[in-house]
């Protein structure tokens, strides 16, 4: 069957491809930026997630042809999106709390973020200036 | 035959159930199935990604490894993203041209998609290799990552060094035996080959010839990497005695728990440095140097007190004892020592015993200082909060640890939350790569008949290409989310 020239078209696909490349570059630049990833962590993450969602939408709508499909596309996409959203939302209460329920024994063997002490309480240190652990490489 | 109306069949008089047929689906069955499959895939990957998020942010706070700690290069991930986006574009173009009945161009774009997909896998293989070569595996026992620098970690380091040293020393012993055997065997074979042999001598001759072959192949094998082995053995022996065993001893001798931990952390840092620990390690180095000096001074003073009244016999015995420590299996030294000790009185002997212990410890301290100078020749850079090479032997810039200097060492490393990182990374990228492989297999199945001249990618094949394209776009979609999550967050 002949394809209706009303949809698609090489130009559209090429433009979408270029847009995807540009968005990838934006995401990469955000991820490599000192300022965004260390000082404004959450802003950086939000930007990268937003860029990823835009890229995903572009691929789904144009490359996967959904923008030109009939209403059955909603039957497919809406329940799947709801289920994925539910899955992530149901995990939200667990995010960041795992460490809180570690048992004593597990805590003994768990990793430490940094070396805990540079002064021994049992002895006076001989050095005059003690280097404080730097705060800039705190949690990622 | 009765008339059909809107799908009702007349009862032919056989008692058939009347079936009601309803309007068909608006898209081909293949497309429906594929979309249903993709919605299950969405749930599959959503589950995996959700798990990753929970595990990553549930790790002990601040421990999750930074990209350079685990040799993750963002630009390689970025390049892979571009490759996959390009492959998505090319498969859509293939579909377009197939629909327009231009099979040659459609085939070209399909082949391009296959090439891009294979490039993605090739880059991924390179990435996995860089992890494996640094001892980062998803599972123990291959994974060399330890969560903390505790006594189990130090023991693991010692075991690894021990196994290296033992292997090479065994090889050297084999080489010695082979070297010793070879001339004798050659001579015997020579004599046997000159004369006519009886049956028994014939057997003997064959056995000797076989043995000579073994000996010579051993010689060839071991002598080939003789220089390299000697070099590495020297390094491993020093690291075993003056890094690993020193640390174990230091950790065991002190009562101060902070100093105990400090000794082990220094060893971990020397093997595989983590930026965040540099400042504390600089402090620990100062402690160690001060303590070493204090101990050495006390020991020298003690030695002076013990040997206040000089006597040639004591000196002789002490000298021989020192030699014996360096070469424990030498029977010559043992004999001389036994004789010299026989000439001592009882009080002299107790004094000598204590002085010998002092000597051994002084020797250990000296060796430690020499080893640090040779293998940890660094200074702390206060601006960069890191250690830099100090020596002039071609090494400059940041200190990357013993594992980096000597790739063959493969010592266990302290990498907090490293095992969790490796598990999640390899799981997510592994499942994704599996999906890519399946996609590539489907491409080959489509292209093989074309290559064999049995079919063409014209409009009759548009449905197959469309469905394959939908699957491939989904694979791209997953990577679009995986890339920032794994590489950039």
mmCIF file of N, CA and C in Angstrom, chain A residues 3 9-10 13-14 17 20-21 24-25 27-28 31 37 45 48-49 52-53 55-56 59-60 63-64 66 69 72 76 80 83-84 87-88 91 94-96 98-99 102 107-115 117-123 125-127 129-131 137 139-140, chain B residues 26-27 31 35 38-39 42-43 46-47 50 53-58 60-64 66 74-75 81-82 85 88-89 92-93 96-97 99 147-148 256-259 265 276-277 280-281 283-284 286-287 291 382 416-417 420 470 473-474 477 480-481 483-484 488-489:
data_model
loop_
_atom_site.group_PDB
_atom_site.id
_atom_site.type_symbol
_atom_site.label_atom_id
_atom_site.label_comp_id
_atom_site.label_asym_id
_atom_site.label_seq_id
_atom_site.Cartn_x
_atom_site.Cartn_y
_atom_site.Cartn_z
ATOM 1 N N UNK A 3 2.231 4.776 0.857
ATOM 2 C CA UNK A 3 2.224 5.542 2.107
ATOM 3 C C UNK A 3 1.698 6.951 1.836
ATOM 4 N N UNK A 9 7.948 12.069 6.180
ATOM 5 C CA UNK A 9 8.744 12.856 5.246
ATOM 6 C C UNK A 9 10.148 12.970 5.766
ATOM 7 N N UNK A 10 11.085 12.905 4.838
ATOM 8 C CA UNK A 10 12.494 12.868 5.229
ATOM 9 C C UNK A 10 12.893 14.093 6.025
ATOM 10 N N UNK A 13 12.062 13.906 9.706
ATOM 11 C CA UNK A 13 12.903 12.974 10.461
ATOM 12 C C UNK A 13 14.288 13.544 10.678
ATOM 13 N N UNK A 14 14.823 14.194 9.648
ATOM 14 C CA UNK A 14 16.160 14.763 9.797
ATOM 15 C C UNK A 14 16.169 15.854 10.860
ATOM 16 N N UNK A 17 16.071 14.301 14.170
ATOM 17 C CA UNK A 17 17.383 13.737 14.479
ATOM 18 C C UNK A 17 18.352 14.791 14.962
ATOM 19 N N UNK A 20 17.476 15.894 18.438
ATOM 20 C CA UNK A 20 17.908 14.907 19.430
ATOM 21 C C UNK A 20 19.392 15.073 19.743
ATOM 22 N N UNK A 21 20.184 15.306 18.706
ATOM 23 C CA UNK A 21 21.619 15.474 18.922
ATOM 24 C C UNK A 21 21.877 16.717 19.782
ATOM 25 N N UNK A 24 20.978 16.013 23.343
ATOM 26 C CA UNK A 24 22.013 15.198 23.976
ATOM 27 C C UNK A 24 23.192 16.063 24.393
ATOM 28 N N UNK A 25 23.568 16.985 23.526
ATOM 29 C CA UNK A 25 24.686 17.869 23.854
ATOM 30 C C UNK A 25 24.361 18.717 25.086
ATOM 31 N N UNK A 27 22.300 17.919 27.510
ATOM 32 C CA UNK A 27 22.345 17.019 28.663
ATOM 33 C C UNK A 27 23.784 16.763 29.088
ATOM 34 N N UNK A 28 24.651 16.515 28.121
ATOM 35 C CA UNK A 28 26.052 16.238 28.413
ATOM 36 C C UNK A 28 26.723 17.455 29.041
ATOM 37 N N UNK A 31 25.629 17.779 32.566
ATOM 38 C CA UNK A 31 26.247 16.771 33.416
ATOM 39 C C UNK A 31 27.698 17.030 33.702
ATOM 40 N N UNK A 37 26.387 20.583 38.745
ATOM 41 C CA UNK A 37 26.317 19.263 39.375
ATOM 42 C C UNK A 37 26.792 19.274 40.810
ATOM 43 N N UNK A 45 19.982 17.861 38.006
ATOM 44 C CA UNK A 45 19.212 16.633 37.769
ATOM 45 C C UNK A 45 17.907 16.927 37.045
ATOM 46 N N UNK A 48 18.491 17.562 33.403
ATOM 47 C CA UNK A 48 18.802 16.347 32.646
ATOM 48 C C UNK A 48 17.585 15.460 32.471
ATOM 49 N N UNK A 49 16.751 15.364 33.525
ATOM 50 C CA UNK A 49 15.528 14.561 33.402
ATOM 51 C C UNK A 49 14.590 15.169 32.379
ATOM 52 N N UNK A 52 15.845 14.450 28.978
ATOM 53 C CA UNK A 52 15.583 13.049 28.616
ATOM 54 C C UNK A 52 14.135 12.848 28.231
ATOM 55 N N UNK A 53 13.211 13.465 28.979
ATOM 56 C CA UNK A 53 11.786 13.312 28.650
ATOM 57 C C UNK A 53 11.480 13.919 27.285
ATOM 58 N N UNK A 55 13.580 14.176 24.744
ATOM 59 C CA UNK A 55 14.127 13.274 23.740
ATOM 60 C C UNK A 55 13.211 12.074 23.569
ATOM 61 N N UNK A 56 12.738 11.530 24.700
ATOM 62 C CA UNK A 56 11.861 10.360 24.624
ATOM 63 C C UNK A 56 10.587 10.689 23.862
ATOM 64 N N UNK A 59 11.272 10.894 20.132
ATOM 65 C CA UNK A 59 11.429 9.580 19.508
ATOM 66 C C UNK A 59 10.073 8.895 19.368
ATOM 67 N N UNK A 60 9.276 8.989 20.443
ATOM 68 C CA UNK A 60 7.993 8.276 20.395
ATOM 69 C C UNK A 60 7.047 8.906 19.379
ATOM 70 N N UNK A 63 9.654 9.298 15.466
ATOM 71 C CA UNK A 63 10.273 8.081 14.934
ATOM 72 C C UNK A 63 9.339 6.890 15.059
ATOM 73 N N UNK A 64 8.619 6.807 16.184
ATOM 74 C CA UNK A 64 7.689 5.701 16.346
ATOM 75 C C UNK A 64 6.313 6.053 15.803
ATOM 76 N N UNK A 66 3.866 7.924 16.448
ATOM 77 C CA UNK A 66 2.627 7.996 17.229
ATOM 78 C C UNK A 66 1.820 9.258 16.964
ATOM 79 N N UNK A 69 -0.766 8.523 14.491
ATOM 80 C CA UNK A 69 -1.605 7.340 14.623
ATOM 81 C C UNK A 69 -2.981 7.718 15.168
ATOM 82 N N UNK A 72 -6.143 4.695 18.963
ATOM 83 C CA UNK A 72 -5.693 3.512 19.699
ATOM 84 C C UNK A 72 -4.398 3.770 20.449
ATOM 85 N N UNK A 76 -2.916 2.447 24.413
ATOM 86 C CA UNK A 76 -1.620 1.824 24.682
ATOM 87 C C UNK A 76 -0.787 2.642 25.652
ATOM 88 N N UNK A 80 0.149 2.303 30.136
ATOM 89 C CA UNK A 80 1.557 1.991 30.369
ATOM 90 C C UNK A 80 2.228 3.112 31.151
ATOM 91 N N UNK A 83 1.104 2.988 34.775
ATOM 92 C CA UNK A 83 1.758 1.915 35.525
ATOM 93 C C UNK A 83 3.202 2.240 35.838
ATOM 94 N N UNK A 84 3.923 2.836 34.877
ATOM 95 C CA UNK A 84 5.323 3.182 35.159
ATOM 96 C C UNK A 84 5.396 4.261 36.234
ATOM 97 N N UNK A 87 4.795 2.779 39.543
ATOM 98 C CA UNK A 87 5.944 2.014 40.009
ATOM 99 C C UNK A 87 6.980 2.944 40.645
ATOM 100 N N UNK A 88 7.286 4.039 39.952
ATOM 101 C CA UNK A 88 8.284 4.954 40.511
ATOM 102 C C UNK A 88 7.771 5.633 41.777
ATOM 103 N N UNK A 91 8.007 3.633 44.836
ATOM 104 C CA UNK A 91 9.357 3.459 45.366
ATOM 105 C C UNK A 91 9.843 4.704 46.092
ATOM 106 N N UNK A 94 10.890 4.747 49.667
ATOM 107 C CA UNK A 94 12.086 3.978 50.002
ATOM 108 C C UNK A 94 13.371 4.690 49.635
ATOM 109 N N UNK A 95 13.267 5.743 48.832
ATOM 110 C CA UNK A 95 14.484 6.381 48.337
ATOM 111 C C UNK A 95 15.193 7.101 49.477
ATOM 112 N N UNK A 96 16.458 6.759 49.680
ATOM 113 C CA UNK A 96 17.253 7.456 50.679
ATOM 114 C C UNK A 96 17.085 6.923 52.081
ATOM 115 N N UNK A 98 17.123 3.520 52.957
ATOM 116 C CA UNK A 98 17.646 2.170 53.162
ATOM 117 C C UNK A 98 18.662 2.109 54.281
ATOM 118 N N UNK A 99 19.525 3.116 54.266
ATOM 119 C CA UNK A 99 20.624 3.141 55.224
ATOM 120 C C UNK A 99 20.115 3.214 56.652
ATOM 121 N N UNK A 102 19.682 -0.179 58.549
ATOM 122 C CA UNK A 102 20.795 -1.126 58.637
ATOM 123 C C UNK A 102 20.877 -1.669 60.049
ATOM 124 N N UNK A 107 26.069 -2.282 59.927
ATOM 125 C CA UNK A 107 26.734 -0.980 60.037
ATOM 126 C C UNK A 107 28.224 -1.137 60.261
ATOM 127 N N UNK A 108 28.588 -2.207 61.011
ATOM 128 C CA UNK A 108 30.004 -2.452 61.272
ATOM 129 C C UNK A 108 30.792 -2.598 59.981
ATOM 130 N N UNK A 109 30.188 -3.265 59.014
ATOM 131 C CA UNK A 109 30.904 -3.547 57.769
ATOM 132 C C UNK A 109 30.536 -2.606 56.638
ATOM 133 N N UNK A 110 29.616 -1.663 56.896
ATOM 134 C CA UNK A 110 29.176 -0.763 55.820
ATOM 135 C C UNK A 110 30.267 0.235 55.498
ATOM 136 N N UNK A 111 30.148 0.803 54.306
ATOM 137 C CA UNK A 111 31.169 1.746 53.851
ATOM 138 C C UNK A 111 31.080 3.045 54.643
ATOM 139 N N UNK A 112 32.222 3.728 54.747
ATOM 140 C CA UNK A 112 32.254 5.070 55.325
ATOM 141 C C UNK A 112 32.473 6.064 54.210
ATOM 142 N N UNK A 113 31.772 7.205 54.298
ATOM 143 C CA UNK A 113 31.922 8.200 53.240
ATOM 144 C C UNK A 113 33.329 8.745 53.220
ATOM 145 N N UNK A 114 33.876 8.992 54.368
ATOM 146 C CA UNK A 114 35.234 9.516 54.425
ATOM 147 C C UNK A 114 35.905 9.029 55.683
ATOM 148 N N UNK A 115 37.198 9.183 55.728
ATOM 149 C CA UNK A 115 37.957 8.811 56.918
ATOM 150 C C UNK A 115 37.462 9.653 58.086
ATOM 151 N N UNK A 117 38.464 10.258 61.404
ATOM 152 C CA UNK A 117 39.157 11.104 62.387
ATOM 153 C C UNK A 117 40.560 11.428 61.934
ATOM 154 N N UNK A 118 40.933 12.672 62.069
ATOM 155 C CA UNK A 118 42.330 13.018 61.846
ATOM 156 C C UNK A 118 43.002 13.410 63.152
ATOM 157 N N UNK A 119 42.289 13.275 64.253
ATOM 158 C CA UNK A 119 42.916 13.500 65.558
ATOM 159 C C UNK A 119 42.643 12.287 66.410
ATOM 160 N N UNK A 120 43.665 11.813 67.063
ATOM 161 C CA UNK A 120 43.424 10.714 67.974
ATOM 162 C C UNK A 120 43.095 11.281 69.341
ATOM 163 N N UNK A 121 42.012 10.822 69.973
ATOM 164 C CA UNK A 121 41.679 11.337 71.303
ATOM 165 C C UNK A 121 42.665 10.897 72.368
ATOM 166 N N UNK A 122 43.466 9.846 72.048
ATOM 167 C CA UNK A 122 44.370 9.328 73.078
ATOM 168 C C UNK A 122 45.698 10.052 73.141
ATOM 169 N N UNK A 123 45.999 10.808 72.095
ATOM 170 C CA UNK A 123 47.296 11.473 72.047
ATOM 171 C C UNK A 123 47.148 12.860 71.512
ATOM 172 N N UNK A 125 48.311 15.493 68.869
ATOM 173 C CA UNK A 125 49.032 15.406 67.604
ATOM 174 C C UNK A 125 50.227 16.326 67.648
ATOM 175 N N UNK A 126 51.274 15.952 66.940
ATOM 176 C CA UNK A 126 52.479 16.770 66.960
ATOM 177 C C UNK A 126 52.390 17.923 65.962
ATOM 178 N N UNK A 127 51.514 17.779 64.939
ATOM 179 C CA UNK A 127 51.479 18.833 63.905
ATOM 180 C C UNK A 127 50.679 20.030 64.388
ATOM 181 N N UNK A 129 49.124 22.523 62.275
ATOM 182 C CA UNK A 129 47.892 22.714 61.538
ATOM 183 C C UNK A 129 47.340 21.367 61.118
ATOM 184 N N UNK A 130 46.117 21.118 61.545
ATOM 185 C CA UNK A 130 45.453 19.882 61.123
ATOM 186 C C UNK A 130 44.561 20.194 59.939
ATOM 187 N N UNK A 131 44.643 19.417 58.865
ATOM 188 C CA UNK A 131 43.812 19.656 57.688
ATOM 189 C C UNK A 131 42.384 19.204 57.969
ATOM 190 N N UNK A 137 33.803 18.006 48.718
ATOM 191 C CA UNK A 137 33.533 16.691 48.139
ATOM 192 C C UNK A 137 32.669 15.870 49.067
ATOM 193 N N UNK A 139 28.603 14.435 49.936
ATOM 194 C CA UNK A 139 27.888 13.408 49.187
ATOM 195 C C UNK A 139 27.547 13.875 47.773
ATOM 196 N N UNK A 140 27.594 12.926 46.905
ATOM 197 C CA UNK A 140 27.253 13.213 45.509
ATOM 198 C C UNK A 140 25.745 13.277 45.327
ATOM 199 N N UNK B 26 -7.714 -1.496 13.830
ATOM 200 C CA UNK B 26 -7.334 -0.492 12.823
ATOM 201 C C UNK B 26 -5.892 -0.619 12.346
ATOM 202 N N UNK B 27 -5.118 -1.476 12.973
ATOM 203 C CA UNK B 27 -3.733 -1.654 12.536
ATOM 204 C C UNK B 27 -3.447 -3.150 12.402
ATOM 205 N N UNK B 31 1.630 -5.204 14.436
ATOM 206 C CA UNK B 31 1.885 -3.942 15.128
ATOM 207 C C UNK B 31 1.260 -3.952 16.518
ATOM 208 N N UNK B 35 3.382 -3.509 20.008
ATOM 209 C CA UNK B 35 3.124 -2.456 20.989
ATOM 210 C C UNK B 35 2.809 -3.036 22.360
ATOM 211 N N UNK B 38 6.020 -3.928 23.768
ATOM 212 C CA UNK B 38 6.773 -2.752 24.227
ATOM 213 C C UNK B 38 6.245 -2.236 25.552
ATOM 214 N N UNK B 39 4.926 -2.336 25.770
ATOM 215 C CA UNK B 39 4.451 -1.862 27.078
ATOM 216 C C UNK B 39 4.948 -2.770 28.197
ATOM 217 N N UNK B 42 8.413 -1.573 28.779
ATOM 218 C CA UNK B 42 8.432 -0.329 29.556
ATOM 219 C C UNK B 42 8.390 -0.661 31.033
ATOM 220 N N UNK B 43 7.524 -1.588 31.395
ATOM 221 C CA UNK B 43 7.423 -1.936 32.813
ATOM 222 C C UNK B 43 8.697 -2.612 33.292
ATOM 223 N N UNK B 46 11.294 0.112 33.634
ATOM 224 C CA UNK B 46 10.911 1.024 34.718
ATOM 225 C C UNK B 46 11.230 0.382 36.062
ATOM 226 N N UNK B 47 10.964 -0.929 36.168
ATOM 227 C CA UNK B 47 11.302 -1.626 37.405
ATOM 228 C C UNK B 47 12.791 -1.589 37.686
ATOM 229 N N UNK B 50 13.856 1.973 38.548
ATOM 230 C CA UNK B 50 13.405 2.313 39.900
ATOM 231 C C UNK B 50 14.288 1.668 40.947
ATOM 232 N N UNK B 53 17.487 3.552 41.274
ATOM 233 C CA UNK B 53 17.361 4.810 42.006
ATOM 234 C C UNK B 53 17.319 4.542 43.505
ATOM 235 N N UNK B 54 16.549 3.521 43.901
ATOM 236 C CA UNK B 54 16.455 3.225 45.342
ATOM 237 C C UNK B 54 17.813 2.802 45.909
ATOM 238 N N UNK B 55 18.519 1.947 45.168
ATOM 239 C CA UNK B 55 19.802 1.452 45.686
ATOM 240 C C UNK B 55 20.853 2.557 45.711
ATOM 241 N N UNK B 56 20.840 3.404 44.681
ATOM 242 C CA UNK B 56 21.865 4.422 44.607
ATOM 243 C C UNK B 56 21.699 5.467 45.706
ATOM 244 N N UNK B 57 20.481 5.895 45.924
ATOM 245 C CA UNK B 57 20.277 6.917 46.939
ATOM 246 C C UNK B 57 20.097 6.318 48.320
ATOM 247 N N UNK B 58 20.045 4.975 48.391
ATOM 248 C CA UNK B 58 19.976 4.326 49.684
ATOM 249 C C UNK B 58 21.326 3.872 50.185
ATOM 250 N N UNK B 60 25.032 4.155 51.863
ATOM 251 C CA UNK B 60 25.460 5.036 52.947
ATOM 252 C C UNK B 60 25.816 6.413 52.410
ATOM 253 N N UNK B 61 25.306 7.464 53.022
ATOM 254 C CA UNK B 61 25.409 8.793 52.424
ATOM 255 C C UNK B 61 26.839 9.182 52.105
ATOM 256 N N UNK B 62 27.040 9.708 50.929
ATOM 257 C CA UNK B 62 28.348 10.207 50.539
ATOM 258 C C UNK B 62 29.293 9.149 50.023
ATOM 259 N N UNK B 63 28.868 7.868 49.977
ATOM 260 C CA UNK B 63 29.819 6.838 49.593
ATOM 261 C C UNK B 63 29.811 6.517 48.103
ATOM 262 N N UNK B 64 28.723 6.843 47.407
ATOM 263 C CA UNK B 64 28.607 6.390 46.019
ATOM 264 C C UNK B 64 29.810 6.850 45.218
ATOM 265 N N UNK B 66 32.505 8.276 42.648
ATOM 266 C CA UNK B 66 32.487 9.272 41.581
ATOM 267 C C UNK B 66 32.874 8.606 40.267
ATOM 268 N N UNK B 74 32.284 9.954 30.858
ATOM 269 C CA UNK B 74 31.005 10.468 30.371
ATOM 270 C C UNK B 74 30.998 10.646 28.865
ATOM 271 N N UNK B 75 32.143 11.055 28.300
ATOM 272 C CA UNK B 75 32.135 11.352 26.874
ATOM 273 C C UNK B 75 31.935 10.100 26.035
ATOM 274 N N UNK B 81 25.438 7.543 22.911
ATOM 275 C CA UNK B 81 24.090 8.098 22.732
ATOM 276 C C UNK B 81 23.926 8.616 21.317
ATOM 277 N N UNK B 82 24.933 9.345 20.820
ATOM 278 C CA UNK B 82 24.851 9.844 19.450
ATOM 279 C C UNK B 82 24.735 8.698 18.455
ATOM 280 N N UNK B 85 21.203 7.302 18.553
ATOM 281 C CA UNK B 85 20.245 8.228 17.933
ATOM 282 C C UNK B 85 20.371 8.157 16.428
ATOM 283 N N UNK B 88 18.647 5.163 15.185
ATOM 284 C CA UNK B 88 17.195 5.351 15.168
ATOM 285 C C UNK B 88 16.766 6.095 13.910
ATOM 286 N N UNK B 89 17.532 7.139 13.578
ATOM 287 C CA UNK B 89 17.218 7.931 12.390
ATOM 288 C C UNK B 89 17.310 7.074 11.137
ATOM 289 N N UNK B 92 14.414 4.697 10.533
ATOM 290 C CA UNK B 92 13.201 5.386 10.081
ATOM 291 C C UNK B 92 13.318 5.727 8.590
ATOM 292 N N UNK B 93 14.533 6.113 8.186
ATOM 293 C CA UNK B 93 14.751 6.392 6.763
ATOM 294 C C UNK B 93 14.576 5.125 5.934
ATOM 295 N N UNK B 96 10.950 4.642 5.436
ATOM 296 C CA UNK B 96 10.419 5.593 4.453
ATOM 297 C C UNK B 96 10.669 5.113 3.039
ATOM 298 N N UNK B 97 11.925 4.713 2.768
ATOM 299 C CA UNK B 97 12.258 4.320 1.403
ATOM 300 C C UNK B 97 11.651 2.992 1.027
ATOM 301 N N UNK B 99 8.707 2.060 2.019
ATOM 302 C CA UNK B 99 7.317 2.387 1.674
ATOM 303 C C UNK B 99 7.216 3.002 0.291
ATOM 304 N N UNK B 147 34.662 -2.529 50.764
ATOM 305 C CA UNK B 147 33.902 -1.368 51.224
ATOM 306 C C UNK B 147 34.714 -0.503 52.167
ATOM 307 N N UNK B 148 35.538 -1.129 53.013
ATOM 308 C CA UNK B 148 36.347 -0.348 53.921
ATOM 309 C C UNK B 148 37.744 -0.931 53.987
ATOM 310 N N UNK B 256 45.710 2.441 70.124
ATOM 311 C CA UNK B 256 44.858 3.563 69.733
ATOM 312 C C UNK B 256 44.041 3.179 68.502
ATOM 313 N N UNK B 257 42.714 3.101 68.612
ATOM 314 C CA UNK B 257 41.917 2.634 67.461
ATOM 315 C C UNK B 257 42.002 3.565 66.267
ATOM 316 N N UNK B 258 42.197 4.853 66.538
ATOM 317 C CA UNK B 258 42.292 5.791 65.413
ATOM 318 C C UNK B 258 43.584 5.543 64.649
ATOM 319 N N UNK B 259 44.669 5.338 65.393
ATOM 320 C CA UNK B 259 45.952 5.093 64.725
ATOM 321 C C UNK B 259 45.922 3.755 63.996
ATOM 322 N N UNK B 265 44.181 2.707 56.457
ATOM 323 C CA UNK B 265 43.714 3.645 55.434
ATOM 324 C C UNK B 265 44.856 4.088 54.532
ATOM 325 N N UNK B 276 38.603 12.111 48.141
ATOM 326 C CA UNK B 276 38.036 12.624 49.385
ATOM 327 C C UNK B 276 38.885 12.311 50.600
ATOM 328 N N UNK B 277 39.792 11.311 50.486
ATOM 329 C CA UNK B 277 40.594 10.908 51.637
ATOM 330 C C UNK B 277 41.956 11.574 51.692
ATOM 331 N N UNK B 280 43.096 13.643 54.895
ATOM 332 C CA UNK B 280 43.316 12.839 56.094
ATOM 333 C C UNK B 280 44.588 11.999 55.964
ATOM 334 N N UNK B 281 44.837 11.480 54.771
ATOM 335 C CA UNK B 281 46.033 10.655 54.565
ATOM 336 C C UNK B 281 47.294 11.484 54.761
ATOM 337 N N UNK B 283 47.675 13.852 56.839
ATOM 338 C CA UNK B 283 47.838 13.912 58.286
ATOM 339 C C UNK B 283 48.408 12.598 58.820
ATOM 340 N N UNK B 284 47.878 11.490 58.333
ATOM 341 C CA UNK B 284 48.337 10.183 58.809
ATOM 342 C C UNK B 284 49.789 9.937 58.471
ATOM 343 N N UNK B 286 52.064 12.160 58.349
ATOM 344 C CA UNK B 286 52.850 12.913 59.337
ATOM 345 C C UNK B 286 52.964 12.123 60.620
ATOM 346 N N UNK B 287 51.834 11.565 61.073
ATOM 347 C CA UNK B 287 51.856 10.753 62.291
ATOM 348 C C UNK B 287 52.884 9.634 62.164
ATOM 349 N N UNK B 291 56.117 8.945 64.462
ATOM 350 C CA UNK B 291 56.203 7.750 65.313
ATOM 351 C C UNK B 291 57.398 6.896 64.955
ATOM 352 N N UNK B 382 48.395 21.248 48.571
ATOM 353 C CA UNK B 382 47.326 21.835 49.368
ATOM 354 C C UNK B 382 46.258 22.513 48.535
ATOM 355 N N UNK B 416 34.332 2.344 48.536
ATOM 356 C CA UNK B 416 33.056 2.258 49.233
ATOM 357 C C UNK B 416 31.888 2.263 48.257
ATOM 358 N N UNK B 417 30.922 1.392 48.512
ATOM 359 C CA UNK B 417 29.745 1.233 47.646
ATOM 360 C C UNK B 417 30.120 0.860 46.223
ATOM 361 N N UNK B 420 28.117 -2.249 44.966
ATOM 362 C CA UNK B 420 26.735 -1.917 44.620
ATOM 363 C C UNK B 420 26.710 -1.170 43.296
ATOM 364 N N UNK B 470 10.065 -0.121 15.480
ATOM 365 C CA UNK B 470 9.454 0.217 16.773
ATOM 366 C C UNK B 470 10.272 -0.371 17.924
ATOM 367 N N UNK B 473 13.526 1.581 18.268
ATOM 368 C CA UNK B 473 13.329 2.890 18.889
ATOM 369 C C UNK B 473 13.147 2.750 20.384
ATOM 370 N N UNK B 474 12.506 1.679 20.799
ATOM 371 C CA UNK B 474 12.353 1.486 22.232
ATOM 372 C C UNK B 474 13.699 1.290 22.900
ATOM 373 N N UNK B 477 15.151 4.512 23.341
ATOM 374 C CA UNK B 477 14.461 5.232 24.413
ATOM 375 C C UNK B 477 15.035 4.879 25.770
ATOM 376 N N UNK B 480 18.257 6.511 26.269
ATOM 377 C CA UNK B 480 18.105 7.935 26.532
ATOM 378 C C UNK B 480 17.942 8.198 28.019
ATOM 379 N N UNK B 481 17.281 7.278 28.727
ATOM 380 C CA UNK B 481 17.156 7.462 30.179
ATOM 381 C C UNK B 481 18.347 6.912 30.939
ATOM 382 N N UNK B 483 21.512 6.796 30.049
ATOM 383 C CA UNK B 483 22.743 7.580 29.940
ATOM 384 C C UNK B 483 22.873 8.634 31.037
ATOM 385 N N UNK B 484 21.877 9.529 31.232
ATOM 386 C CA UNK B 484 22.086 10.492 32.317
ATOM 387 C C UNK B 484 22.108 9.837 33.689
ATOM 388 N N UNK B 488 25.808 10.590 34.323
ATOM 389 C CA UNK B 488 25.890 11.997 34.660
ATOM 390 C C UNK B 488 25.425 12.335 36.074
ATOM 391 N N UNK B 489 24.601 11.477 36.656
ATOM 392 C CA UNK B 489 24.044 11.856 37.963
ATOM 393 C C UNK B 489 25.080 11.722 39.058
#
